[in-house]
CSV table of N, CA and C in Angstrom, one decimal:
chain,number,residue,atom,x,y,z
A,1,MET,N,-41.5,-44.5,41.5
A,1,MET,CA,-40.7,-46.2,41.8
A,1,MET,C,-41.5,-46.5,42.1
A,2,ASN,N,-42.0,-47.9,41.7
A,2,ASN,CA,-42.4,-48.9,42.3
A,2,ASN,C,-42.0,-49.8,43.2
A,3,SER,N,-42.4,-49.6,44.5
A,3,SER,CA,-41.8,-50.5,45.7
A,3,SER,C,-41.9,-51.6,45.8
A,4,GLU,N,-42.9,-52.6,45.4
A,4,GLU,CA,-44.0,-53.6,45.3
A,4,GLU,C,-42.5,-54.5,44.6
A,5,PHE,N,-42.3,-55.3,45.6
A,5,PHE,CA,-41.3,-56.8,44.9
A,5,PHE,C,-41.9,-57.5,44.4
A,6,ASP,N,-41.1,-57.9,43.3
A,6,ASP,CA,-41.8,-59.0,42.5
A,6,ASP,C,-41.4,-60.2,42.1
A,7,TYR,N,-41.3,-61.1,43.3
A,7,TYR,CA,-41.0,-62.1,43.3
A,7,TYR,C,-40.5,-63.1,41.7
A,8,ALA,N,-41.2,-63.4,41.1
A,8,ALA,CA,-41.5,-63.5,39.9
A,8,ALA,C,-40.0,-63.3,39.1
A,9,LYS,N,-40.1,-61.9,39.1
A,9,LYS,CA,-38.8,-61.4,38.2
A,9,LYS,C,-37.6,-61.7,39.0
A,10,THR,N,-37.3,-61.3,40.7
A,10,THR,CA,-36.2,-61.6,41.0
A,10,THR,C,-35.8,-62.8,40.8
A,11,ALA,N,-37.1,-64.1,41.0
A,11,ALA,CA,-36.6,-65.7,40.8
A,11,ALA,C,-36.0,-65.8,39.7
A,12,ALA,N,-36.1,-64.8,38.7
A,12,ALA,CA,-35.6,-65.9,37.3
A,12,ALA,C,-34.5,-64.6,36.8
A,13,LEU,N,-34.2,-63.6,37.6
A,13,LEU,CA,-33.3,-62.9,37.5
A,13,LEU,C,-31.8,-63.7,38.2
A,14,VAL,N,-32.0,-64.3,39.5
A,14,VAL,CA,-31.7,-65.3,40.2
A,14,VAL,C,-30.7,-66.7,39.4
A,15,ARG,N,-32.0,-67.2,38.9
A,15,ARG,CA,-32.0,-68.5,38.2
A,15,ARG,C,-31.5,-68.4,37.3
A,16,ASP,N,-31.1,-66.9,35.7
A,16,ASP,CA,-30.4,-66.8,35.0
A,16,ASP,C,-28.9,-66.5,35.3
A,17,ALA,N,-29.0,-65.4,36.5
A,17,ALA,CA,-27.3,-65.5,36.8
A,17,ALA,C,-26.5,-66.8,37.4
A,18,LEU,N,-27.2,-67.5,38.2
A,18,LEU,CA,-26.7,-69.1,38.1
A,18,LEU,C,-26.4,-69.6,37.5
A,19,VAL,N,-27.3,-69.8,36.5
A,19,VAL,CA,-27.0,-70.7,35.2
A,19,VAL,C,-25.8,-70.2,34.6
A,20,LYS,N,-25.5,-68.8,34.3
A,20,LYS,CA,-24.6,-68.2,33.5
A,20,LYS,C,-23.5,-68.3,34.6
A,21,ALA,N,-23.5,-68.3,35.8
A,21,ALA,CA,-22.2,-68.2,36.3
A,21,ALA,C,-21.7,-69.4,36.5
A,22,GLY,N,-22.8,-70.9,36.2
A,22,GLY,CA,-22.3,-72.3,36.7
A,22,GLY,C,-22.5,-73.0,35.4
A,23,SER,N,-22.0,-71.9,33.7
A,23,SER,CA,-21.7,-72.9,32.8
A,23,SER,C,-20.9,-72.0,31.8
A,24,THR,N,-19.9,-70.8,32.3
A,24,THR,CA,-19.3,-69.8,31.3
A,24,THR,C,-18.6,-69.4,32.4
A,25,PHE,N,-16.8,-69.7,31.4
A,25,PHE,CA,-15.9,-68.6,32.3
A,25,PHE,C,-16.2,-67.2,31.6
A,26,ARG,N,-15.3,-66.0,32.2
A,26,ARG,CA,-15.4,-64.8,31.6
A,26,ARG,C,-14.1,-64.8,30.7
A,27,GLU,N,-14.1,-64.0,29.7
A,27,GLU,CA,-13.3,-64.2,28.6
A,27,GLU,C,-11.9,-64.1,28.7
A,28,ASP,N,-12.1,-63.1,29.9
A,28,ASP,CA,-10.2,-63.3,30.6
A,28,ASP,C,-10.1,-64.5,31.5
A,29,LYS,N,-10.5,-65.2,31.5
A,29,LYS,CA,-10.3,-66.2,32.1
A,29,LYS,C,-10.0,-67.3,30.9
A,30,LYS,N,-10.6,-67.5,29.9
A,30,LYS,CA,-10.3,-68.3,29.3
A,30,LYS,C,-9.3,-67.8,28.2
A,31,GLU,N,-8.7,-66.7,28.4
A,31,GLU,CA,-7.7,-66.0,27.9
A,31,GLU,C,-6.6,-66.4,28.7
A,32,ALA,N,-6.7,-66.7,29.6
A,32,ALA,CA,-5.4,-67.1,31.0
A,32,ALA,C,-5.2,-68.5,30.7
A,33,TYR,N,-6.5,-69.2,30.6
A,33,TYR,CA,-6.1,-70.6,30.5
A,33,TYR,C,-5.3,-70.6,29.3
A,34,ARG,N,-5.4,-69.9,27.8
A,34,ARG,CA,-5.0,-70.4,26.3
A,34,ARG,C,-3.5,-70.0,26.8
A,35,LYS,N,-3.3,-69.0,27.7
A,35,LYS,CA,-1.8,-68.7,27.6
A,35,LYS,C,-0.8,-69.6,28.7
A,36,ALA,N,-1.7,-69.6,29.4
A,36,ALA,CA,-1.2,-70.8,30.2
A,36,ALA,C,-0.8,-72.5,29.2
A,37,ILE,N,-1.8,-72.2,28.5
A,37,ILE,CA,-1.5,-73.9,27.5
A,37,ILE,C,-0.5,-73.8,27.1
A,38,ALA,N,-0.1,-72.4,26.2
A,38,ALA,CA,1.0,-72.2,25.2
A,38,ALA,C,1.8,-72.2,26.2
A,39,ARG,N,2.0,-72.0,28.0
A,39,ARG,CA,3.7,-72.2,28.1
A,39,ARG,C,3.9,-73.1,28.9
A,40,GLU,N,2.9,-74.3,29.2
A,40,GLU,CA,3.1,-74.8,29.9
A,40,GLU,C,4.0,-76.4,28.7
A,41,ASP,N,5.4,-76.8,29.4
A,41,ASP,CA,6.2,-77.6,28.9
A,41,ASP,C,5.6,-79.1,29.6
A,42,ASN,N,4.8,-79.2,30.8
A,42,ASN,CA,4.7,-80.7,31.1
A,42,ASN,C,3.4,-81.1,30.2
A,43,GLU,N,3.9,-82.5,29.9
A,43,GLU,CA,2.4,-82.6,28.8
A,43,GLU,C,1.0,-83.1,29.6
A,44,LYS,N,1.2,-84.0,30.6
A,44,LYS,CA,-0.2,-84.1,31.5
A,44,LYS,C,-0.6,-82.7,32.4
A,45,ALA,N,0.3,-81.8,32.5
A,45,ALA,CA,-0.4,-80.3,33.0
A,45,ALA,C,-1.0,-79.6,31.7
A,46,ARG,N,-0.4,-79.8,30.7
A,46,ARG,CA,-1.1,-79.1,29.7
A,46,ARG,C,-1.9,-79.7,29.5
A,47,TRP,N,-2.5,-80.8,29.1
A,47,TRP,CA,-3.5,-81.7,28.8
A,47,TRP,C,-4.0,-81.3,29.8
A,48,VAL,N,-4.6,-81.0,31.2
A,48,VAL,CA,-5.3,-81.0,32.5
A,48,VAL,C,-6.1,-79.6,31.5
A,49,LEU,N,-5.1,-78.7,31.4
A,49,LEU,CA,-5.7,-76.9,30.9
A,49,LEU,C,-6.6,-77.0,30.1
A,50,GLU,N,-5.8,-78.1,28.8
A,50,GLU,CA,-6.9,-78.3,27.6
A,50,GLU,C,-8.0,-78.7,27.8
A,51,THR,N,-7.9,-79.5,28.9
A,51,THR,CA,-9.5,-80.5,28.9
A,51,THR,C,-10.5,-79.5,30.0
A,52,VAL,N,-9.8,-78.4,30.8
A,52,VAL,CA,-10.4,-77.6,31.8
A,52,VAL,C,-11.3,-76.6,30.7
A,53,LEU,N,-10.4,-76.1,29.6
A,53,LEU,CA,-10.9,-74.8,28.5
A,53,LEU,C,-11.6,-76.0,27.9
A,54,ALA,N,-11.4,-76.4,27.4
A,54,ALA,CA,-12.7,-77.3,26.3
A,54,ALA,C,-13.9,-77.8,27.1
A,55,ASN,N,-13.8,-78.2,28.4
A,55,ASN,CA,-15.2,-78.2,29.2
A,55,ASN,C,-15.5,-76.5,29.1
A,56,ALA,N,-15.2,-75.7,29.3
A,56,ALA,CA,-15.6,-74.4,30.3
A,56,ALA,C,-16.1,-74.4,28.4
A,57,GLU,N,-15.6,-74.2,27.1
A,57,GLU,CA,-16.3,-74.2,26.0
A,57,GLU,C,-17.5,-74.7,25.7
A,58,ALA,N,-17.6,-75.5,25.8
A,58,ALA,CA,-18.7,-76.7,25.6
A,58,ALA,C,-19.7,-76.1,26.1
A,59,ALA,N,-19.4,-76.0,28.0
A,59,ALA,CA,-20.6,-75.9,28.8
A,59,ALA,C,-21.2,-74.3,28.1
A,60,GLU,N,-20.8,-73.6,27.5
A,60,GLU,CA,-20.9,-72.2,27.6
A,60,GLU,C,-21.9,-72.4,26.0
A,61,LYS,N,-21.4,-73.2,25.3
A,61,LYS,CA,-22.0,-73.2,24.0
A,61,LYS,C,-23.3,-74.2,24.1
A,62,ASN,N,-23.4,-74.9,25.1
A,62,ASN,CA,-24.7,-76.0,25.4
A,62,ASN,C,-25.5,-75.3,26.2
A,63,ASN,N,-24.9,-74.4,26.8
A,63,ASN,CA,-26.0,-73.6,28.3
A,63,ASN,C,-26.1,-75.1,29.0
A,64,SER,N,-25.0,-75.7,29.4
A,64,SER,CA,-24.4,-77.1,30.5
A,64,SER,C,-23.6,-76.7,31.2
A,65,PRO,N,-23.6,-77.0,32.5
A,65,PRO,CA,-23.2,-77.3,33.6
A,65,PRO,C,-21.6,-77.2,33.5
A,66,LEU,N,-20.6,-76.5,34.0
A,66,LEU,CA,-19.2,-76.9,34.0
A,66,LEU,C,-19.2,-77.7,34.3
A,67,CYS,N,-18.3,-78.4,34.4
A,67,CYS,CA,-17.4,-79.7,35.1
A,67,CYS,C,-16.7,-79.4,36.5
A,68,ASP,N,-17.2,-80.2,37.5
A,68,ASP,CA,-17.1,-80.1,38.9
A,68,ASP,C,-15.2,-79.6,38.6
A,69,ASP,N,-14.4,-80.6,38.0
A,69,ASP,CA,-13.0,-80.4,38.0
A,69,ASP,C,-12.7,-78.8,38.1
A,70,THR,N,-13.2,-77.8,37.2
A,70,THR,CA,-13.3,-76.5,37.1
A,70,THR,C,-12.9,-75.4,38.3
A,71,GLY,N,-13.4,-76.1,39.6
A,71,GLY,CA,-13.5,-75.4,40.5
A,71,GLY,C,-14.9,-74.5,40.7
A,72,ILE,N,-16.3,-75.1,40.5
A,72,ILE,CA,-17.4,-74.1,40.2
A,72,ILE,C,-17.8,-74.5,41.6
A,73,PRO,N,-18.1,-73.8,42.6
A,73,PRO,CA,-18.5,-74.0,43.5
A,73,PRO,C,-20.2,-74.2,43.1
A,74,HIS,N,-20.8,-75.0,43.6
A,74,HIS,CA,-22.3,-75.3,43.7
A,74,HIS,C,-23.0,-74.7,44.6
A,75,LEU,N,-24.3,-74.2,44.8
A,75,LEU,CA,-25.2,-73.6,45.3
A,75,LEU,C,-26.6,-74.0,45.3
A,76,VAL,N,-27.3,-73.8,46.6
A,76,VAL,CA,-28.5,-74.6,46.5
A,76,VAL,C,-29.5,-73.3,47.1
A,77,LEU,N,-30.3,-72.7,46.7
A,77,LEU,CA,-31.2,-71.7,47.1
A,77,LEU,C,-32.4,-72.3,46.7
A,78,GLU,N,-32.6,-71.8,48.2
A,78,GLU,CA,-34.6,-71.9,48.9
A,78,GLU,C,-35.5,-70.9,49.0
A,79,ALA,N,-36.2,-70.3,48.4
A,79,ALA,CA,-36.6,-69.3,48.9
A,79,ALA,C,-38.2,-69.5,49.3
C-alpha cells in the first residue's frame, strides 16, 4: 500500500465530486419532483416544481451549476 499522499489526485476527486453535487439531482429526487408535479393542484406551485426540475435537467445536461433556487449549498474550499 502506497502511503504517499497524492495532492493532485485528491484535488481532482474533490473537484469532480463538488461539480457533480452542484450540477445534478439524484434520480430518486427527480422522480419525487415528477410525482409532486403530477399531484399538485395549485398552478403556481406546479410551475415552481416544474421549473426546479427543468433547471436540474438542464444543469445535468450542460454540466452547469444548479440554480440557487433549488436549495443547493455553495462551498468554497481552499487547500
